[in-house]
PDB file of C-alpha atoms and ligand atoms in Angstrom:
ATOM      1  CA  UNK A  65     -19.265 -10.800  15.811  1.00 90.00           C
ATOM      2  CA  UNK A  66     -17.302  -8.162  13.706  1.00 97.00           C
ATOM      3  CA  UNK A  67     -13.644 -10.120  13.451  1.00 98.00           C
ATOM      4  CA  UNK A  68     -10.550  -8.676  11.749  1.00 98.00           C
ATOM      5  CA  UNK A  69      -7.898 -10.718   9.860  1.00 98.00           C
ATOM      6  CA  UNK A  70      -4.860  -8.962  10.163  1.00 98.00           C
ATOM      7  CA  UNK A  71      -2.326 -10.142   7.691  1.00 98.00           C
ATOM      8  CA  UNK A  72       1.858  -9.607   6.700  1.00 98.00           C
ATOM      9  CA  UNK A  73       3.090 -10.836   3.765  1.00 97.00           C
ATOM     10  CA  UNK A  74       5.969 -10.782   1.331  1.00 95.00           C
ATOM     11  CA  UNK A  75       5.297 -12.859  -1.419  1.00 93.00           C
ATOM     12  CA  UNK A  76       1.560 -13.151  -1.249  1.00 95.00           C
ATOM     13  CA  UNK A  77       1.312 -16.392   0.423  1.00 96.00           C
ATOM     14  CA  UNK A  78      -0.106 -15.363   3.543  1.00 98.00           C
ATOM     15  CA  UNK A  79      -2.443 -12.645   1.905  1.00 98.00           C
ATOM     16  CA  UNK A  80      -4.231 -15.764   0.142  1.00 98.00           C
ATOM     17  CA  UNK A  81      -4.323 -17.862   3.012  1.00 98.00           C
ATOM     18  CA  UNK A  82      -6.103 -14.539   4.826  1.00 98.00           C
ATOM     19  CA  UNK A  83      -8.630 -14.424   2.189  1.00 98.00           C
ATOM     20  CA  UNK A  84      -8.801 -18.365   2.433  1.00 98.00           C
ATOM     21  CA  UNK A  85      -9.759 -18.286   5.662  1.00 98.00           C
ATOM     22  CA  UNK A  86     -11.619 -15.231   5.598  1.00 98.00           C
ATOM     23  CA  UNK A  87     -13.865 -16.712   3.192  1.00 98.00           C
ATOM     24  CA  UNK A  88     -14.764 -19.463   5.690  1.00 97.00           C
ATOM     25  CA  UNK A  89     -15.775 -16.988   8.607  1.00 97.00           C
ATOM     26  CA  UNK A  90     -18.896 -14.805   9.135  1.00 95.00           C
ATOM     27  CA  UNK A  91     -18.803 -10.467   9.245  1.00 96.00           C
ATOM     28  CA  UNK A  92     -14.712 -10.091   8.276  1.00 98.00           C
ATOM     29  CA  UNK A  93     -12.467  -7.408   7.279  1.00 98.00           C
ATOM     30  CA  UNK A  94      -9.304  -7.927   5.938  1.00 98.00           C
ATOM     31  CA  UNK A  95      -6.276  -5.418   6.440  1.00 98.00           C
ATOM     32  CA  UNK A  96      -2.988  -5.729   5.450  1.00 98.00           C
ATOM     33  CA  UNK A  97      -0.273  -4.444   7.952  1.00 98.00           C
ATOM     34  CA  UNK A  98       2.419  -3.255   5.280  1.00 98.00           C
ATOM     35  CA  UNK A  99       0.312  -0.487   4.034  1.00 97.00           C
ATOM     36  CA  UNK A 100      -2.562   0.612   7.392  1.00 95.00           C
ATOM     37  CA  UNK A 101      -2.844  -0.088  11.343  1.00 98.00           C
ATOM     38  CA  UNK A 102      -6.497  -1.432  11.855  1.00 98.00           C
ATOM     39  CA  UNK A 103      -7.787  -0.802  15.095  1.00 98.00           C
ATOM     40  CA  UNK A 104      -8.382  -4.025  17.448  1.00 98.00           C
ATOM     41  CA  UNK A 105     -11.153  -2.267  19.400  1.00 97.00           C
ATOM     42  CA  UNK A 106     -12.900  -2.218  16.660  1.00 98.00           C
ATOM     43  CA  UNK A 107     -13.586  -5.784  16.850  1.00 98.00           C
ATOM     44  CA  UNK A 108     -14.467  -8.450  18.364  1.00 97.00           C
ATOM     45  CA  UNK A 109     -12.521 -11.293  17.400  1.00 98.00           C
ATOM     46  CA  UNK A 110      -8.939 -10.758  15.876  1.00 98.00           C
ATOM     47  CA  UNK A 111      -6.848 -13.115  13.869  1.00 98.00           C
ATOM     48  CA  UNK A 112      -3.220 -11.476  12.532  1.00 98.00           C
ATOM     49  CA  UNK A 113      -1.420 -13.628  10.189  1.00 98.00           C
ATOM     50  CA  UNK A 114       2.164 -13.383   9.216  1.00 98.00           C
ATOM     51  CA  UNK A 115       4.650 -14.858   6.857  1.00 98.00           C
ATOM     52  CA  UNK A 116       7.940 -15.952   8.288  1.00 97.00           C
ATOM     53  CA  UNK A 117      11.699 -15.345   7.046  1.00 94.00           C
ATOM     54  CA  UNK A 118      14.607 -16.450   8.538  1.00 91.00           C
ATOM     55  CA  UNK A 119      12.468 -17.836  11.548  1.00 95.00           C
ATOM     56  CA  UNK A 120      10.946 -14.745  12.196  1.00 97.00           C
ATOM     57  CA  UNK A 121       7.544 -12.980  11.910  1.00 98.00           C
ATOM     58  CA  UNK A 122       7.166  -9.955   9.348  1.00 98.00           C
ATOM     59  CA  UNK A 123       7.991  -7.086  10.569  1.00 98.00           C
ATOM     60  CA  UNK A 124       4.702  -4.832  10.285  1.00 98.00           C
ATOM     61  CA  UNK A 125       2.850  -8.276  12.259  1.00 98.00           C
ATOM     62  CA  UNK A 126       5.460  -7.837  14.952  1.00 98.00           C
ATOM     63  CA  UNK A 127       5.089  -4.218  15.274  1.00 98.00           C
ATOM     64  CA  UNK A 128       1.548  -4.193  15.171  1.00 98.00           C
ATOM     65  CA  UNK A 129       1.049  -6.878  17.540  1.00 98.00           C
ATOM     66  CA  UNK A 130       3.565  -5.047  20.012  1.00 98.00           C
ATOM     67  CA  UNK A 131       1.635  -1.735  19.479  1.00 98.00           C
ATOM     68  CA  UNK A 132      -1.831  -3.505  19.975  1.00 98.00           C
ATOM     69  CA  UNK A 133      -1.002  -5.911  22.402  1.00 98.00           C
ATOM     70  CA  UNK A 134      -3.042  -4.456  25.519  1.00 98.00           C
ATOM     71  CA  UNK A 135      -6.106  -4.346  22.865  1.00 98.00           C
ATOM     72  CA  UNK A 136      -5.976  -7.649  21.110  1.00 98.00           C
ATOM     73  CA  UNK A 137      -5.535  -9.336  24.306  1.00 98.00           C
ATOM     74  CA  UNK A 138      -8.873  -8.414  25.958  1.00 97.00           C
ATOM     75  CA  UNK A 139     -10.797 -10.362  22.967  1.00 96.00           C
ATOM     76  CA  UNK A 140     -10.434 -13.754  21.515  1.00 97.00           C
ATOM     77  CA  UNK A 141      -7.489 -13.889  19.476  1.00 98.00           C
ATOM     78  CA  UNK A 142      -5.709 -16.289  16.930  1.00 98.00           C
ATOM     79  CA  UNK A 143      -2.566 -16.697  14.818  1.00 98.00           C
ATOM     80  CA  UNK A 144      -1.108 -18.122  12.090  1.00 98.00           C
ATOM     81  CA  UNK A 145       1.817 -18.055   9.894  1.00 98.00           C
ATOM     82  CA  UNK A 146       2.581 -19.153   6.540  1.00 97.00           C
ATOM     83  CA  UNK A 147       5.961 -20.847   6.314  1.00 95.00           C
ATOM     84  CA  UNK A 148       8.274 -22.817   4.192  1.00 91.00           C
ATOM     85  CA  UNK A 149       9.051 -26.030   6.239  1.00 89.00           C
ATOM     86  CA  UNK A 150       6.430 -27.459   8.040  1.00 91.00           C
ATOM     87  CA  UNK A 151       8.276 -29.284  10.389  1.00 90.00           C
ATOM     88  CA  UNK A 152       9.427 -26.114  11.918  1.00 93.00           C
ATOM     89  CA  UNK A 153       6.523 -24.755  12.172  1.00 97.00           C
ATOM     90  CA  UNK A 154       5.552 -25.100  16.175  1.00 98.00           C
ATOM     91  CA  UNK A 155       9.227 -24.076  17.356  1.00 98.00           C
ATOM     92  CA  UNK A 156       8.711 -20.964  15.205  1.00 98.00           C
ATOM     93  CA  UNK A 157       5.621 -19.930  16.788  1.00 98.00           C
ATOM     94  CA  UNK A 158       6.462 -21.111  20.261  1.00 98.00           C
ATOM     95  CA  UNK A 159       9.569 -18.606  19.578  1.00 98.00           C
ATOM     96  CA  UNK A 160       7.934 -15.647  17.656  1.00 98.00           C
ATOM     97  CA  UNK A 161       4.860 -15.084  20.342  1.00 98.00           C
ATOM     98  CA  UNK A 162       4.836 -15.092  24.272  1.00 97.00           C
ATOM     99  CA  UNK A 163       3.993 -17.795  26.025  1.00 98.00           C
ATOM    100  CA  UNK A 164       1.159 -15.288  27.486  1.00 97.00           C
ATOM    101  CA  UNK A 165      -0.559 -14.356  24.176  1.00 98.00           C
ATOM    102  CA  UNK A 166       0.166 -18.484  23.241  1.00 98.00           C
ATOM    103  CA  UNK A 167      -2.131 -19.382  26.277  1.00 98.00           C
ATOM    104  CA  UNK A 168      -4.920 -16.669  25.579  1.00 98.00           C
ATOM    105  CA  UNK A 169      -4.875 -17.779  21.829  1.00 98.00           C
ATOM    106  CA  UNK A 170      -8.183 -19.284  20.319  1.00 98.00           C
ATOM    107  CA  UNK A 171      -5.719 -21.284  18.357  1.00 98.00           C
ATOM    108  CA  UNK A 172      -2.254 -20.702  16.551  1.00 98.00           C
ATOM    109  CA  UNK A 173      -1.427 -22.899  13.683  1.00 98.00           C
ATOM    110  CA  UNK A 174       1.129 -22.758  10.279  1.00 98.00           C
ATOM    111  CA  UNK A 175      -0.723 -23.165   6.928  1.00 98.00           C
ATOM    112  CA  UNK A 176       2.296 -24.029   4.779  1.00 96.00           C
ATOM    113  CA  UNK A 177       3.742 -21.484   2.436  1.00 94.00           C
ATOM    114  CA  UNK A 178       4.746 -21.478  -0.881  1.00 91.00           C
ATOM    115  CA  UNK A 179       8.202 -21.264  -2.884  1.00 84.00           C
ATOM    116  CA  UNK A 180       8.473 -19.349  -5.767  1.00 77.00           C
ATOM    117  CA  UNK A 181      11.537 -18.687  -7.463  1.00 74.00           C
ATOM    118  CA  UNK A 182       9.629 -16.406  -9.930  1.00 76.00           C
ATOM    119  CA  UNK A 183       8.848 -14.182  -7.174  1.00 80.00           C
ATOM    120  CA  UNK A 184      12.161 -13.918  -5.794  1.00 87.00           C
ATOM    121  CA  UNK A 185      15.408 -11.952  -6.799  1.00 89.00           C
ATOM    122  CA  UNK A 186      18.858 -11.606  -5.831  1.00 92.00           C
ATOM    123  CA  UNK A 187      19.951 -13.037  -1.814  1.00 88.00           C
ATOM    124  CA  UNK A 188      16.334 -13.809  -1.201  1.00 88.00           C
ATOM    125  CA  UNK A 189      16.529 -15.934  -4.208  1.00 89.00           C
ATOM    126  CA  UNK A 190      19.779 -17.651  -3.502  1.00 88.00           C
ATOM    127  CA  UNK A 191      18.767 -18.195  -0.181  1.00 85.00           C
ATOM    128  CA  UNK A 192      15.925 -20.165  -1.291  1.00 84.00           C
ATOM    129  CA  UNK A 193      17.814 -22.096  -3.526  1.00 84.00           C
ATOM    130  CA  UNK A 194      20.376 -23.291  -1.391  1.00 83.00           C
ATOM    131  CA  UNK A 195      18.416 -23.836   1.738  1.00 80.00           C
ATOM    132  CA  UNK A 196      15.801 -26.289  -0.922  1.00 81.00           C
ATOM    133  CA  UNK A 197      18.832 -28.117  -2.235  1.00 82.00           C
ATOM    134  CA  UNK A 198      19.975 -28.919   1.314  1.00 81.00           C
ATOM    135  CA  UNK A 199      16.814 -30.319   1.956  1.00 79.00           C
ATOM    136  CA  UNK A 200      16.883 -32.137  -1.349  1.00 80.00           C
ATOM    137  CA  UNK A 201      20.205 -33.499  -0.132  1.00 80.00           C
ATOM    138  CA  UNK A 202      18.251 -34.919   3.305  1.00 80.00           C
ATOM    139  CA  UNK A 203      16.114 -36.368   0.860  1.00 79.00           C
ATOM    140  CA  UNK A 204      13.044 -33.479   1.632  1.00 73.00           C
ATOM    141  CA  UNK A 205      12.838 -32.070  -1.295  1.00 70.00           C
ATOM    142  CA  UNK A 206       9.224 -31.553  -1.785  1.00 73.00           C
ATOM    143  CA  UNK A 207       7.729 -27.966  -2.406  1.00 78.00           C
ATOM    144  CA  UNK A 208       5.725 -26.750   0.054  1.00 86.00           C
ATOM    145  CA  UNK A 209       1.746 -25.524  -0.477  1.00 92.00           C
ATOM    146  CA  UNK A 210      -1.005 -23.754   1.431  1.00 95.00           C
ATOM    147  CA  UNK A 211      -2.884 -26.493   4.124  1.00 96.00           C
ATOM    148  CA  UNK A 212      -6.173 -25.796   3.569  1.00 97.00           C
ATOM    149  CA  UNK A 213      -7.398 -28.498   5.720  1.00 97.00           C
ATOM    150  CA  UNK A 214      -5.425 -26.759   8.607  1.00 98.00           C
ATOM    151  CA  UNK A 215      -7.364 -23.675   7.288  1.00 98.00           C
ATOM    152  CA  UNK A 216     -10.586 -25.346   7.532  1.00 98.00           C
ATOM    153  CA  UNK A 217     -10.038 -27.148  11.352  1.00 98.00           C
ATOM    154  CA  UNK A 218      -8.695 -23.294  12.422  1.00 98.00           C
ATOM    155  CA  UNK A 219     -11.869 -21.961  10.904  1.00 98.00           C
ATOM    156  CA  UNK A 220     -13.758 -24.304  12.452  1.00 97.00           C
ATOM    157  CA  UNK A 221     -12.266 -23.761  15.911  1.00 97.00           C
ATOM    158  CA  UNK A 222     -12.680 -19.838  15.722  1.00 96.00           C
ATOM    159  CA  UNK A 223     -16.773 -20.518  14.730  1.00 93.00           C
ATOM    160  CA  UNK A 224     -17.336 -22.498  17.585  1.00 85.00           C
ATOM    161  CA  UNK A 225     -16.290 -18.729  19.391  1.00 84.00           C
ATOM    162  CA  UNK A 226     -17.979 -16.536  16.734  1.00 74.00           C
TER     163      UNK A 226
HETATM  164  C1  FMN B 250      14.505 -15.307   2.238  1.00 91.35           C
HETATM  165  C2  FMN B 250      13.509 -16.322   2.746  1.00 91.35           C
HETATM  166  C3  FMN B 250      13.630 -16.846   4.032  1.00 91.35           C
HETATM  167  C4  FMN B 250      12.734 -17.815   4.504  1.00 91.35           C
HETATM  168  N1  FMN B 250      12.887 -18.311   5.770  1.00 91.35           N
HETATM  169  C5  FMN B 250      12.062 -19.306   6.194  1.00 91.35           C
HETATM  170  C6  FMN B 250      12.257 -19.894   7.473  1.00 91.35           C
HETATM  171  O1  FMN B 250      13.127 -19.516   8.253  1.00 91.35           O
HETATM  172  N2  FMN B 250      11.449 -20.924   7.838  1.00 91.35           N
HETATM  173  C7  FMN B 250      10.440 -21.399   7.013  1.00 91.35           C
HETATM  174  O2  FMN B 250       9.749 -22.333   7.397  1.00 91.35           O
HETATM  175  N3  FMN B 250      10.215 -20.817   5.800  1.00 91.35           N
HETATM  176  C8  FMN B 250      10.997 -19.798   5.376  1.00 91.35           C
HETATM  177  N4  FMN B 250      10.790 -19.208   4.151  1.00 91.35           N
HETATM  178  C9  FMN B 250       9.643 -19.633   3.333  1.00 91.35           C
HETATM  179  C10 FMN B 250       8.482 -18.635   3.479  1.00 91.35           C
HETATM  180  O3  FMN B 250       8.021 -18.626   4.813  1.00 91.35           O
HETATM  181  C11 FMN B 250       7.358 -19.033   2.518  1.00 91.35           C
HETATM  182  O4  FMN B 250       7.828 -18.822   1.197  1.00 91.35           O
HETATM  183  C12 FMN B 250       6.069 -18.283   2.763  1.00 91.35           C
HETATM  184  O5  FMN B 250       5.062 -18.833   1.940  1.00 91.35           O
HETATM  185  C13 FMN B 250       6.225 -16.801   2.475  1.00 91.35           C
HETATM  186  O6  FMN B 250       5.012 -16.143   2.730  1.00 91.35           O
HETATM  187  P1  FMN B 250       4.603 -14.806   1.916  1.00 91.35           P
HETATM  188  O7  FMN B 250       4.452 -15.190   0.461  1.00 91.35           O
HETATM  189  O8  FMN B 250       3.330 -14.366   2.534  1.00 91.35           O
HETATM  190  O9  FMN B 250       5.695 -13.791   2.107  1.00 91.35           O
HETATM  191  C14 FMN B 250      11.661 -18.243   3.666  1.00 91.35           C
HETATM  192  C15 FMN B 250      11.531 -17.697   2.383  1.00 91.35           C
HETATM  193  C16 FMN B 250      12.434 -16.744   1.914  1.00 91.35           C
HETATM  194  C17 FMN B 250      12.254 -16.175   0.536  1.00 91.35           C
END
């Protein structure tokens, strides 16, 4: 089963959890949505990542899926995201896909994110800061990583369709 991981990123978090996961999974192609368009009916099986800012998808995933919609939707399909804060990780999906492409998904899942001030500059940077030291001040002040068990179980749950 040719599948496709599909993947957004600004910082490189999500790139490395594509190739993470990608790893795991049989016959894959990876294509990153800043710089191409890949063709869904090329595939069988489609997986688009995205990183998230400010609650929201990146922009090329959301474009893409928009534009491919009618195409991804006639195979099996799966999501994830890379984000910051865990704990907001299911609200951010639930708001950042339809509930129809939710219920047709194989699975749709978070797997963490990083935070790296090296890798940021100017608003994006202060942004960071002060949204970490509020959470330092509600005593959640750990730094977030990539999941790679929730990379494994999603793996797992897409080979079970391969
Ligand atoms: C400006 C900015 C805004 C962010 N907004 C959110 C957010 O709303 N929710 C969240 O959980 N994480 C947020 N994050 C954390 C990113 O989702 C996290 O760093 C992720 O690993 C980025 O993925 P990337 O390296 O693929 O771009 C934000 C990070 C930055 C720099």
């Amino acid at each position: 089963m040719r599948t496709l991981i599909a993947y957004a990123s600004k910082t490189g978090t999500t790139a490395k959890a594509a190739h993470l996961l990608g790893e795991k999974l049989q016959d894959v192609t990876l294509r990153d949505l800043t710089s191409g368009s890949p063709n869904p009916d090329d595939y069988d099986m489609i997986i688009m990542g995205s990183s998230i800012r400010m609650g929201l998808l990146h922009k090329a995933a959301r474009k893409w899926l928009t534009d491919n919609w009618n195409a991804v939707k006639q195979k099996q399909y799966a999501f994830f995201i890379c984000n910051g804060f865990i704990d907001q990780a299911p609200q951010i999906i639930q708001s950042n896909f339809s509930e129809e492409a939710l219920q047709g998904a194989v699975c749709a899942d978070s797997f963490g994110g990083e935070m790296d001030y090296k890798k940021l500059k100017g608003m994006d940077r202060f942004v960071t800061k002060m949204v970490m030291n509020d959470r330092k001040g509600k005593g959640q002040d750990f730094l977030p990583c990539i999941l790679t068990d929730r990379i494994q179980i999603f793996a797992d749950t897409l080979k079970g369709k391969q």
